[in-house]
Amino acid sequence: MPHLDTAWQQWLTENINRGCTVESLVSAMTAAGFDATTASTLIQQYSSKNGGAQSQIATSEAYAYDAMPIEYANCIDADDRNIQVLMRCERPQVVIFGDVLSAEECDEIIERSRAKLKRSTTINPQTGQEFVIDRRTSEGAFFNRCEDDFITRIDRRVARLMNWPLECGEGLQILRYGVGGEYRPHFDYFPPVDTGSAAHIANGGQRVSTLIMYLNDVAAGGETIFPDASISVVPKKGAAVYFRYCNTQGQIDPRTLHGGNPVLEGEKWIMTKWMRQRKYG
Ligand code: PD2
Ligand code: ZN
């Protein structure tokens, strides 16, 4: 059996306990360079180590795909801008948009964020506290919801586009990745099986959907990937990818496993909006 470094051991334990499907774990590991046989053997090994979690691994069939809130149109009127729909996937629910932001807005967000950048953190599934880990190599900055006129304009546009109340949105999160920077496959929702999730869910409920906006063109690499749907989104300045993982019954969709491929050349800047079930903050 190949040696598994501590970051991967931690990743496997976390995701098995979260109830990820074997299929999604294999996809994530093969996308990161493991061969499929080694990946499934390791998953089996770690499943039995974690109290026979394999029998508890959820099947994605349990998730009921109800209607997405996104308007079914080729072009969406989003408050102060008309936004093109470029691609739609139903299972999982993924939509790609062109020109959510103008080039000038992208540049302004990057300039405002530079001074505030800090190494990105991840949530510890047991405690719910944030910590720095190797599999999320980026720097981040944050804007409070509607903190000034410029941010308010973007928050409003994004809420209209996602067709979800502005008050349910978390503040805009900016990430910058340099060469080699990546975000290994994960879920954006708070896994209900993690003890640390309760504190997050208490404010605003579960996360329901994500909009990742690209603030620059990336010379090579840096795609946003959905391993279980074989979707790979190439970053394009001003464009965005939306995905929805919590339906009206509160079920969560494990097919929305996603990650950010390593940046091979240049840098990658994104801005993310997460929407909650209820009013947040
Ligand atoms: O940078 C990305 O492409 C990426 C990938 C996965 C961002 C996020 N997740 C995120 O912001 O949650
Ligand atoms: Zn994510």
Short mmCIF file of N, CA, C and O in Angstrom, two decimals, residues 38-171:
data_model
loop_
_atom_site.label_atom_id
_atom_site.label_comp_id
_atom_site.label_asym_id
_atom_site.label_seq_id
_atom_site.Cartn_x
_atom_site.Cartn_y
_atom_site.Cartn_z
N THR A 38 -5.51 2.06 -6.55
CA THR A 38 -4.92 2.46 -5.26
C THR A 38 -5.92 3.27 -4.47
O THR A 38 -6.10 3.07 -3.26
N ALA A 39 -6.61 4.18 -5.16
CA ALA A 39 -7.58 5.04 -4.46
C ALA A 39 -8.66 4.19 -3.80
O ALA A 39 -8.95 4.36 -2.61
N SER A 40 -9.26 3.22 -4.55
CA SER A 40 -10.34 2.45 -3.91
C SER A 40 -9.83 1.57 -2.77
O SER A 40 -10.52 1.41 -1.77
N THR A 41 -8.58 1.05 -2.90
CA THR A 41 -8.05 0.24 -1.79
C THR A 41 -7.88 1.11 -0.55
O THR A 41 -8.25 0.72 0.56
N LEU A 42 -7.34 2.31 -0.74
CA LEU A 42 -7.13 3.20 0.41
C LEU A 42 -8.47 3.59 1.05
O LEU A 42 -8.60 3.65 2.26
N ILE A 43 -9.48 3.84 0.20
CA ILE A 43 -10.80 4.24 0.73
C ILE A 43 -11.37 3.11 1.58
O ILE A 43 -11.86 3.32 2.68
N GLN A 44 -11.25 1.87 1.07
CA GLN A 44 -11.75 0.72 1.83
C GLN A 44 -11.02 0.60 3.16
O GLN A 44 -11.64 0.42 4.21
N GLN A 45 -9.68 0.77 3.08
CA GLN A 45 -8.86 0.66 4.30
C GLN A 45 -9.29 1.72 5.33
O GLN A 45 -9.52 1.39 6.49
N TYR A 46 -9.46 2.94 4.88
CA TYR A 46 -9.83 4.00 5.81
C TYR A 46 -11.28 3.90 6.26
O TYR A 46 -11.61 4.29 7.36
N SER A 47 -12.14 3.34 5.42
CA SER A 47 -13.54 3.17 5.81
C SER A 47 -13.62 2.20 6.98
O SER A 47 -14.34 2.44 7.95
N SER A 48 -12.84 1.09 6.91
CA SER A 48 -12.93 0.13 8.01
C SER A 48 -12.27 0.70 9.26
O SER A 48 -12.73 0.47 10.36
N LYS A 49 -11.22 1.52 9.09
CA LYS A 49 -10.58 2.17 10.25
C LYS A 49 -11.55 3.10 10.95
O LYS A 49 -11.44 3.34 12.13
N ASN A 50 -12.46 3.70 10.20
CA ASN A 50 -13.37 4.68 10.77
C ASN A 50 -14.71 4.05 11.15
O ASN A 50 -15.76 4.51 10.73
N GLY A 51 -14.62 2.97 11.90
CA GLY A 51 -15.82 2.33 12.46
C GLY A 51 -16.76 1.80 11.41
O GLY A 51 -17.98 1.87 11.57
N GLY A 52 -16.20 1.26 10.34
CA GLY A 52 -17.05 0.67 9.29
C GLY A 52 -17.92 1.70 8.61
O GLY A 52 -19.07 1.44 8.28
N ALA A 53 -17.37 2.89 8.43
CA ALA A 53 -18.16 3.99 7.86
C ALA A 53 -18.67 3.68 6.46
O ALA A 53 -19.61 4.30 6.00
N GLN A 54 -18.03 2.68 5.81
CA GLN A 54 -18.42 2.41 4.43
C GLN A 54 -19.91 2.09 4.30
O GLN A 54 -20.55 2.51 3.35
N SER A 55 -20.44 1.36 5.30
CA SER A 55 -21.85 1.00 5.21
C SER A 55 -22.73 2.25 5.36
O SER A 55 -23.89 2.23 5.00
N GLN A 56 -22.14 3.32 5.92
CA GLN A 56 -22.94 4.54 6.09
C GLN A 56 -22.77 5.48 4.90
O GLN A 56 -23.35 6.56 4.88
N ILE A 57 -21.90 5.13 3.96
CA ILE A 57 -21.66 6.04 2.84
C ILE A 57 -22.96 6.24 2.06
O ILE A 57 -23.60 5.29 1.62
N ALA A 58 -23.33 7.51 1.94
CA ALA A 58 -24.63 7.81 1.32
C ALA A 58 -24.59 7.58 -0.19
O ALA A 58 -23.55 7.72 -0.81
N THR A 59 -25.70 7.25 -0.75
CA THR A 59 -25.76 7.17 -2.21
C THR A 59 -26.36 8.48 -2.71
O THR A 59 -27.27 9.04 -2.10
N SER A 60 -25.81 9.00 -3.82
CA SER A 60 -26.27 10.30 -4.29
C SER A 60 -27.71 10.22 -4.82
O SER A 60 -28.36 11.24 -4.96
N GLU A 61 -28.25 9.00 -5.04
CA GLU A 61 -29.64 8.84 -5.50
C GLU A 61 -30.62 9.43 -4.50
O GLU A 61 -31.72 9.80 -4.85
N ALA A 62 -30.21 9.54 -3.22
CA ALA A 62 -31.12 10.03 -2.19
C ALA A 62 -31.48 11.50 -2.39
O ALA A 62 -32.50 11.95 -1.91
N TYR A 63 -30.67 12.25 -3.11
CA TYR A 63 -30.92 13.68 -3.26
C TYR A 63 -32.00 13.91 -4.32
O TYR A 63 -31.89 13.43 -5.45
N ALA A 64 -33.04 14.67 -3.94
CA ALA A 64 -34.13 14.95 -4.89
C ALA A 64 -33.85 16.27 -5.59
O ALA A 64 -33.77 17.32 -4.94
N TYR A 65 -33.68 16.21 -6.90
CA TYR A 65 -33.38 17.43 -7.67
C TYR A 65 -34.67 18.22 -7.93
O TYR A 65 -35.43 17.88 -8.82
N ASP A 66 -34.90 19.25 -7.13
CA ASP A 66 -36.05 20.12 -7.40
C ASP A 66 -35.56 21.32 -8.24
O ASP A 66 -34.37 21.43 -8.53
N ALA A 67 -36.49 22.21 -8.61
CA ALA A 67 -36.14 23.28 -9.56
C ALA A 67 -35.09 24.23 -8.98
O ALA A 67 -35.18 24.64 -7.82
N MET A 68 -34.14 24.59 -9.82
CA MET A 68 -33.14 25.59 -9.43
C MET A 68 -33.82 26.95 -9.35
O MET A 68 -34.69 27.23 -10.18
N PRO A 69 -33.38 27.82 -8.45
CA PRO A 69 -33.98 29.17 -8.44
C PRO A 69 -33.56 30.03 -9.65
O PRO A 69 -34.24 30.99 -9.99
N ILE A 70 -32.46 29.67 -10.30
CA ILE A 70 -31.96 30.46 -11.44
C ILE A 70 -33.02 30.51 -12.55
O ILE A 70 -33.57 29.48 -12.93
N GLU A 71 -33.28 31.74 -13.04
CA GLU A 71 -34.27 31.91 -14.11
C GLU A 71 -33.86 31.09 -15.34
O GLU A 71 -32.68 31.07 -15.72
N TYR A 72 -34.85 30.40 -15.94
CA TYR A 72 -34.54 29.59 -17.12
C TYR A 72 -34.62 30.47 -18.36
O TYR A 72 -35.67 30.61 -18.98
N ALA A 73 -33.52 31.12 -18.70
CA ALA A 73 -33.48 32.05 -19.84
C ALA A 73 -32.06 32.04 -20.40
O ALA A 73 -31.13 31.60 -19.72
N ASN A 74 -31.91 32.58 -21.61
CA ASN A 74 -30.57 32.65 -22.20
C ASN A 74 -29.80 33.86 -21.67
O ASN A 74 -28.57 33.88 -21.67
N CYS A 75 -30.58 34.86 -21.25
CA CYS A 75 -29.97 36.09 -20.76
C CYS A 75 -30.79 36.53 -19.55
O CYS A 75 -32.02 36.57 -19.62
N ILE A 76 -30.14 36.83 -18.45
CA ILE A 76 -30.87 37.14 -17.21
C ILE A 76 -30.65 38.61 -16.82
O ILE A 76 -29.52 39.09 -16.79
N ASP A 77 -31.76 39.28 -16.51
CA ASP A 77 -31.71 40.68 -16.07
C ASP A 77 -31.36 40.66 -14.57
O ASP A 77 -32.19 40.26 -13.75
N ALA A 78 -30.13 41.04 -14.25
CA ALA A 78 -29.67 40.95 -12.86
C ALA A 78 -29.45 42.35 -12.29
O ALA A 78 -28.31 42.80 -12.13
N ASP A 79 -30.54 43.04 -12.03
CA ASP A 79 -30.53 44.37 -11.40
C ASP A 79 -29.96 45.42 -12.35
O ASP A 79 -30.71 46.14 -12.99
N ASP A 80 -28.63 45.53 -12.44
CA ASP A 80 -28.04 46.59 -13.26
C ASP A 80 -27.27 46.04 -14.46
O ASP A 80 -26.52 46.77 -15.10
N ARG A 81 -27.44 44.74 -14.76
CA ARG A 81 -26.64 44.15 -15.85
C ARG A 81 -27.37 42.93 -16.43
O ARG A 81 -27.97 42.16 -15.67
N ASN A 82 -27.30 42.77 -17.74
CA ASN A 82 -27.85 41.55 -18.36
C ASN A 82 -26.74 40.52 -18.46
O ASN A 82 -25.65 40.82 -18.96
N ILE A 83 -27.04 39.33 -17.98
CA ILE A 83 -25.97 38.31 -17.88
C ILE A 83 -26.31 37.09 -18.75
O ILE A 83 -27.41 36.55 -18.67
N GLN A 84 -25.35 36.69 -19.55
CA GLN A 84 -25.52 35.55 -20.46
C GLN A 84 -25.39 34.22 -19.73
O GLN A 84 -24.45 34.06 -18.94
N VAL A 85 -26.29 33.28 -20.04
CA VAL A 85 -26.13 31.90 -19.56
C VAL A 85 -25.35 31.15 -20.65
O VAL A 85 -25.75 31.18 -21.82
N LEU A 86 -24.26 30.50 -20.27
CA LEU A 86 -23.43 29.83 -21.28
C LEU A 86 -23.54 28.31 -21.24
O LEU A 86 -23.34 27.63 -22.23
N MET A 87 -23.84 27.76 -20.05
CA MET A 87 -23.93 26.29 -19.93
C MET A 87 -24.78 25.96 -18.72
O MET A 87 -24.74 26.68 -17.72
N ARG A 88 -25.57 24.88 -18.84
CA ARG A 88 -26.40 24.41 -17.74
C ARG A 88 -26.22 22.91 -17.57
O ARG A 88 -26.22 22.19 -18.58
N CYS A 89 -26.07 22.45 -16.35
CA CYS A 89 -26.04 21.01 -16.07
C CYS A 89 -27.08 20.78 -14.98
O CYS A 89 -27.21 21.58 -14.06
N GLU A 90 -27.87 19.69 -15.12
CA GLU A 90 -28.98 19.47 -14.18
C GLU A 90 -28.60 18.60 -12.97
O GLU A 90 -29.17 18.75 -11.90
N ARG A 91 -27.65 17.66 -13.14
CA ARG A 91 -27.27 16.74 -12.06
C ARG A 91 -25.77 16.56 -12.00
O ARG A 91 -25.27 15.77 -12.80
N PRO A 92 -25.04 17.26 -11.23
CA PRO A 92 -25.48 18.25 -10.25
C PRO A 92 -25.90 19.54 -10.95
O PRO A 92 -25.67 19.72 -12.14
N GLN A 93 -26.52 20.43 -10.16
CA GLN A 93 -27.02 21.67 -10.73
C GLN A 93 -25.88 22.69 -10.82
O GLN A 93 -25.39 23.20 -9.80
N VAL A 94 -25.44 22.92 -12.06
CA VAL A 94 -24.30 23.82 -12.32
C VAL A 94 -24.69 24.73 -13.49
O VAL A 94 -25.23 24.26 -14.48
N VAL A 95 -24.41 26.03 -13.37
CA VAL A 95 -24.67 26.96 -14.47
C VAL A 95 -23.43 27.86 -14.65
O VAL A 95 -22.86 28.31 -13.65
N ILE A 96 -23.04 28.05 -15.90
CA ILE A 96 -21.91 28.95 -16.18
C ILE A 96 -22.45 30.23 -16.81
O ILE A 96 -23.29 30.18 -17.72
N PHE A 97 -21.98 31.36 -16.31
CA PHE A 97 -22.42 32.68 -16.81
C PHE A 97 -21.24 33.45 -17.40
O PHE A 97 -20.11 33.35 -16.90
N GLY A 98 -21.52 34.25 -18.43
CA GLY A 98 -20.49 35.15 -18.97
C GLY A 98 -20.71 36.55 -18.43
O GLY A 98 -21.85 36.94 -18.14
N ASP A 99 -19.66 37.29 -18.26
CA ASP A 99 -19.72 38.72 -17.91
C ASP A 99 -20.66 39.10 -16.76
O ASP A 99 -21.49 39.99 -16.89
N VAL A 100 -20.49 38.43 -15.64
CA VAL A 100 -21.22 38.83 -14.43
C VAL A 100 -20.64 40.16 -13.93
O VAL A 100 -21.34 41.02 -13.41
N LEU A 101 -19.32 40.30 -14.13
CA LEU A 101 -18.62 41.53 -13.71
C LEU A 101 -17.93 42.13 -14.93
O LEU A 101 -17.47 41.39 -15.81
N SER A 102 -17.82 43.46 -14.95
CA SER A 102 -17.07 44.10 -16.04
C SER A 102 -15.57 43.96 -15.73
O SER A 102 -15.19 43.71 -14.57
N ALA A 103 -14.74 44.20 -16.74
CA ALA A 103 -13.28 44.12 -16.54
C ALA A 103 -12.85 45.15 -15.49
O ALA A 103 -12.01 44.87 -14.63
N GLU A 104 -13.48 46.33 -15.51
CA GLU A 104 -13.11 47.39 -14.55
C GLU A 104 -13.47 46.97 -13.12
O GLU A 104 -12.72 47.23 -12.18
N GLU A 105 -14.64 46.31 -12.98
CA GLU A 105 -15.03 45.86 -11.63
C GLU A 105 -14.05 44.80 -11.12
O GLU A 105 -13.65 44.82 -9.96
N CYS A 106 -13.66 43.87 -12.00
CA CYS A 106 -12.69 42.82 -11.60
C CYS A 106 -11.40 43.49 -11.11
O CYS A 106 -10.88 43.13 -10.05
N ASP A 107 -10.91 44.47 -11.90
CA ASP A 107 -9.65 45.14 -11.53
C ASP A 107 -9.79 45.86 -10.19
O ASP A 107 -8.90 45.81 -9.35
N GLU A 108 -10.92 46.51 -10.01
CA GLU A 108 -11.11 47.26 -8.76
C GLU A 108 -11.16 46.31 -7.55
O GLU A 108 -10.57 46.59 -6.50
N ILE A 109 -11.83 45.17 -7.70
CA ILE A 109 -11.91 44.21 -6.58
C ILE A 109 -10.50 43.70 -6.24
O ILE A 109 -10.13 43.62 -5.06
N ILE A 110 -9.72 43.39 -7.28
CA ILE A 110 -8.36 42.90 -7.03
C ILE A 110 -7.55 43.98 -6.30
O ILE A 110 -6.90 43.70 -5.29
N GLU A 111 -7.61 45.21 -6.78
CA GLU A 111 -6.81 46.27 -6.15
C GLU A 111 -7.22 46.49 -4.70
O GLU A 111 -6.38 46.63 -3.82
N ARG A 112 -8.52 46.48 -4.44
CA ARG A 112 -8.98 46.68 -3.06
C ARG A 112 -8.58 45.53 -2.15
O ARG A 112 -8.48 45.70 -0.94
N SER A 113 -8.43 44.32 -2.72
CA SER A 113 -8.17 43.13 -1.89
C SER A 113 -6.69 42.97 -1.56
O SER A 113 -6.36 42.36 -0.54
N ARG A 114 -5.81 43.48 -2.43
CA ARG A 114 -4.37 43.22 -2.26
C ARG A 114 -3.89 43.48 -0.84
O ARG A 114 -3.20 42.64 -0.24
N ALA A 115 -4.26 44.64 -0.31
CA ALA A 115 -3.76 45.05 1.01
C ALA A 115 -4.28 44.16 2.13
O ALA A 115 -3.66 44.06 3.18
N LYS A 116 -5.43 43.49 1.92
CA LYS A 116 -6.04 42.73 3.02
C LYS A 116 -5.74 41.24 2.99
O LYS A 116 -6.24 40.50 3.84
N LEU A 117 -4.99 40.74 1.97
CA LEU A 117 -4.85 39.29 1.80
C LEU A 117 -4.24 38.59 3.01
O LEU A 117 -3.24 39.04 3.56
N LYS A 118 -4.82 37.45 3.38
CA LYS A 118 -4.30 36.59 4.46
C LYS A 118 -4.40 35.15 3.99
O LYS A 118 -5.31 34.83 3.22
N ARG A 119 -3.50 34.25 4.47
CA ARG A 119 -3.54 32.84 4.07
C ARG A 119 -4.92 32.25 4.39
O ARG A 119 -5.44 32.45 5.50
N SER A 120 -5.52 31.54 3.40
CA SER A 120 -6.88 30.99 3.57
C SER A 120 -6.92 29.87 4.61
O SER A 120 -5.95 29.15 4.79
N THR A 121 -8.08 29.75 5.21
CA THR A 121 -8.27 28.72 6.25
C THR A 121 -9.37 27.75 5.83
O THR A 121 -10.08 28.00 4.87
N THR A 122 -9.48 26.66 6.58
CA THR A 122 -10.56 25.69 6.37
C THR A 122 -11.17 25.39 7.73
O THR A 122 -10.53 25.61 8.76
N ILE A 123 -12.41 24.90 7.72
CA ILE A 123 -13.10 24.63 8.98
C ILE A 123 -12.78 23.24 9.49
O ILE A 123 -12.89 22.26 8.75
N ASN A 124 -12.37 23.13 10.76
CA ASN A 124 -12.17 21.82 11.39
C ASN A 124 -13.54 21.17 11.59
O ASN A 124 -14.41 21.75 12.24
N PRO A 125 -13.76 19.96 11.00
CA PRO A 125 -15.11 19.36 11.06
C PRO A 125 -15.59 19.05 12.47
O PRO A 125 -16.79 19.02 12.72
N GLN A 126 -14.64 18.83 13.40
CA GLN A 126 -15.06 18.50 14.77
C GLN A 126 -15.40 19.74 15.58
O GLN A 126 -16.43 19.81 16.24
N THR A 127 -14.51 20.75 15.50
CA THR A 127 -14.69 21.91 16.38
C THR A 127 -15.42 23.06 15.69
O THR A 127 -15.95 23.94 16.36
N GLY A 128 -15.39 23.08 14.36
CA GLY A 128 -16.00 24.19 13.63
C GLY A 128 -15.08 25.39 13.55
O GLY A 128 -15.43 26.41 12.96
N GLN A 129 -13.86 25.27 14.14
CA GLN A 129 -12.93 26.41 14.09
C GLN A 129 -12.14 26.42 12.79
O GLN A 129 -11.96 25.38 12.17
N GLU A 130 -11.64 27.61 12.43
CA GLU A 130 -10.90 27.73 11.17
C GLU A 130 -9.42 27.46 11.40
O GLU A 130 -8.88 27.82 12.44
N PHE A 131 -8.78 26.78 10.43
CA PHE A 131 -7.33 26.55 10.54
C PHE A 131 -6.71 26.49 9.15
O PHE A 131 -7.40 26.26 8.16
N VAL A 132 -5.38 26.70 9.09
CA VAL A 132 -4.65 26.71 7.81
C VAL A 132 -4.25 25.27 7.47
O VAL A 132 -3.76 24.55 8.33
N ILE A 133 -4.49 24.82 6.23
CA ILE A 133 -4.06 23.48 5.83
C ILE A 133 -3.39 23.51 4.46
O ILE A 133 -3.62 24.42 3.68
N ASP A 134 -2.61 22.44 4.18
CA ASP A 134 -1.84 22.40 2.94
C ASP A 134 -2.72 22.27 1.70
O ASP A 134 -2.31 22.67 0.63
N ARG A 135 -3.92 21.65 1.84
CA ARG A 135 -4.67 21.41 0.61
C ARG A 135 -5.48 22.62 0.16
O ARG A 135 -6.24 22.55 -0.78
N ARG A 136 -5.33 23.73 0.87
CA ARG A 136 -5.97 24.96 0.39
C ARG A 136 -4.89 26.03 0.34
O ARG A 136 -4.68 26.76 1.32
N THR A 137 -4.17 26.10 -0.79
CA THR A 137 -3.03 27.01 -0.87
C THR A 137 -3.45 28.28 -1.62
O THR A 137 -3.31 28.38 -2.82
N SER A 138 -3.99 29.20 -0.87
CA SER A 138 -4.41 30.47 -1.46
C SER A 138 -4.38 31.51 -0.36
O SER A 138 -4.20 31.19 0.82
N GLU A 139 -4.57 32.77 -0.77
CA GLU A 139 -4.70 33.85 0.21
C GLU A 139 -6.08 34.47 0.01
O GLU A 139 -6.57 34.49 -1.12
N GLY A 140 -6.65 34.98 1.09
CA GLY A 140 -8.02 35.48 0.96
C GLY A 140 -8.24 36.83 1.59
O GLY A 140 -7.46 37.29 2.43
N ALA A 141 -9.31 37.46 1.17
CA ALA A 141 -9.78 38.71 1.77
C ALA A 141 -11.31 38.63 1.78
O ALA A 141 -11.90 37.76 1.13
N PHE A 142 -11.93 39.54 2.50
CA PHE A 142 -13.35 39.43 2.73
C PHE A 142 -14.00 40.81 2.73
O PHE A 142 -13.40 41.76 3.23
N PHE A 143 -15.19 40.93 2.16
CA PHE A 143 -15.94 42.19 2.23
C PHE A 143 -17.28 41.94 2.93
O PHE A 143 -18.02 41.03 2.52
N ASN A 144 -17.57 42.72 3.94
CA ASN A 144 -18.87 42.58 4.60
C ASN A 144 -19.98 42.88 3.61
O ASN A 144 -19.79 43.70 2.70
N ARG A 145 -21.13 42.23 3.81
CA ARG A 145 -22.25 42.43 2.89
C ARG A 145 -22.61 43.93 2.84
O ARG A 145 -22.74 44.56 3.88
N CYS A 146 -22.71 44.46 1.65
CA CYS A 146 -23.11 45.85 1.42
C CYS A 146 -22.26 46.85 2.22
O CYS A 146 -22.80 47.84 2.75
N GLU A 147 -20.96 46.59 2.32
CA GLU A 147 -20.14 47.46 3.18
C GLU A 147 -19.94 48.86 2.60
O GLU A 147 -19.66 49.79 3.34
N ASP A 148 -20.09 49.04 1.29
CA ASP A 148 -20.07 50.39 0.69
C ASP A 148 -20.86 50.33 -0.63
O ASP A 148 -21.39 49.27 -0.99
N ASP A 149 -20.92 51.43 -1.36
CA ASP A 149 -21.77 51.48 -2.55
C ASP A 149 -21.33 50.48 -3.63
O ASP A 149 -22.16 49.84 -4.27
N PHE A 150 -20.02 50.37 -3.80
CA PHE A 150 -19.50 49.46 -4.83
C PHE A 150 -19.83 47.99 -4.49
O PHE A 150 -20.36 47.25 -5.34
N ILE A 151 -19.60 47.62 -3.26
CA ILE A 151 -19.88 46.23 -2.84
C ILE A 151 -21.39 45.99 -2.85
O ILE A 151 -21.85 44.91 -3.24
N THR A 152 -22.16 46.99 -2.48
CA THR A 152 -23.63 46.85 -2.49
C THR A 152 -24.13 46.56 -3.91
O THR A 152 -24.99 45.69 -4.11
N ARG A 153 -23.56 47.28 -4.88
CA ARG A 153 -23.98 47.06 -6.28
C ARG A 153 -23.73 45.60 -6.68
O ARG A 153 -24.59 44.96 -7.29
N ILE A 154 -22.59 45.08 -6.29
CA ILE A 154 -22.26 43.69 -6.67
C ILE A 154 -23.11 42.70 -5.88
O ILE A 154 -23.64 41.73 -6.44
N ASP A 155 -23.27 42.94 -4.58
CA ASP A 155 -24.10 42.04 -3.77
C ASP A 155 -25.53 41.97 -4.31
O ASP A 155 -26.14 40.89 -4.37
N ARG A 156 -26.07 43.10 -4.73
CA ARG A 156 -27.44 43.13 -5.27
C ARG A 156 -27.54 42.36 -6.58
O ARG A 156 -28.47 41.59 -6.80
N ARG A 157 -26.57 42.59 -7.45
CA ARG A 157 -26.57 41.93 -8.77
C ARG A 157 -26.48 40.41 -8.59
O ARG A 157 -27.22 39.64 -9.22
N VAL A 158 -25.59 40.00 -7.70
CA VAL A 158 -25.38 38.57 -7.48
C VAL A 158 -26.63 37.92 -6.87
O VAL A 158 -27.04 36.82 -7.26
N ALA A 159 -27.28 38.63 -5.94
CA ALA A 159 -28.51 38.09 -5.32
C ALA A 159 -29.60 37.94 -6.38
O ALA A 159 -30.32 36.94 -6.42
N ARG A 160 -29.71 38.92 -7.28
CA ARG A 160 -30.72 38.82 -8.36
C ARG A 160 -30.42 37.66 -9.28
O ARG A 160 -31.30 36.89 -9.68
N LEU A 161 -29.13 37.52 -9.63
CA LEU A 161 -28.73 36.44 -10.54
C LEU A 161 -28.99 35.07 -9.90
O LEU A 161 -29.52 34.16 -10.54
N MET A 162 -28.62 34.94 -8.62
CA MET A 162 -28.79 33.64 -7.94
C MET A 162 -30.26 33.44 -7.55
O MET A 162 -30.65 32.36 -7.12
N ASN A 163 -31.04 34.54 -7.70
CA ASN A 163 -32.47 34.54 -7.37
C ASN A 163 -32.70 34.07 -5.93
O ASN A 163 -33.49 33.17 -5.67
N TRP A 164 -31.96 34.69 -5.02
CA TRP A 164 -32.01 34.33 -3.61
C TRP A 164 -31.87 35.61 -2.81
O TRP A 164 -31.15 36.52 -3.24
N PRO A 165 -32.56 35.73 -1.65
CA PRO A 165 -32.55 37.02 -0.94
C PRO A 165 -31.14 37.49 -0.56
O PRO A 165 -30.34 36.70 -0.06
N LEU A 166 -30.90 38.76 -0.79
CA LEU A 166 -29.61 39.37 -0.46
C LEU A 166 -29.21 39.10 1.00
O LEU A 166 -28.06 38.84 1.32
N GLU A 167 -30.22 39.12 1.91
CA GLU A 167 -29.98 38.94 3.35
C GLU A 167 -29.51 37.53 3.70
O GLU A 167 -29.05 37.28 4.80
N CYS A 168 -29.69 36.58 2.76
CA CYS A 168 -29.24 35.20 3.01
C CYS A 168 -27.79 34.99 2.58
O CYS A 168 -27.25 33.89 2.74
N GLY A 169 -27.17 36.03 2.01
CA GLY A 169 -25.82 35.87 1.48
C GLY A 169 -24.74 36.16 2.51
O GLY A 169 -24.87 37.08 3.32
N GLU A 170 -23.67 35.36 2.47
CA GLU A 170 -22.48 35.69 3.26
C GLU A 170 -21.76 36.83 2.54
O GLU A 170 -22.02 37.10 1.37
N GLY A 171 -20.84 37.48 3.21
CA GLY A 171 -20.03 38.54 2.58
C GLY A 171 -19.19 37.96 1.46
O GLY A 171 -18.89 36.76 1.45
#
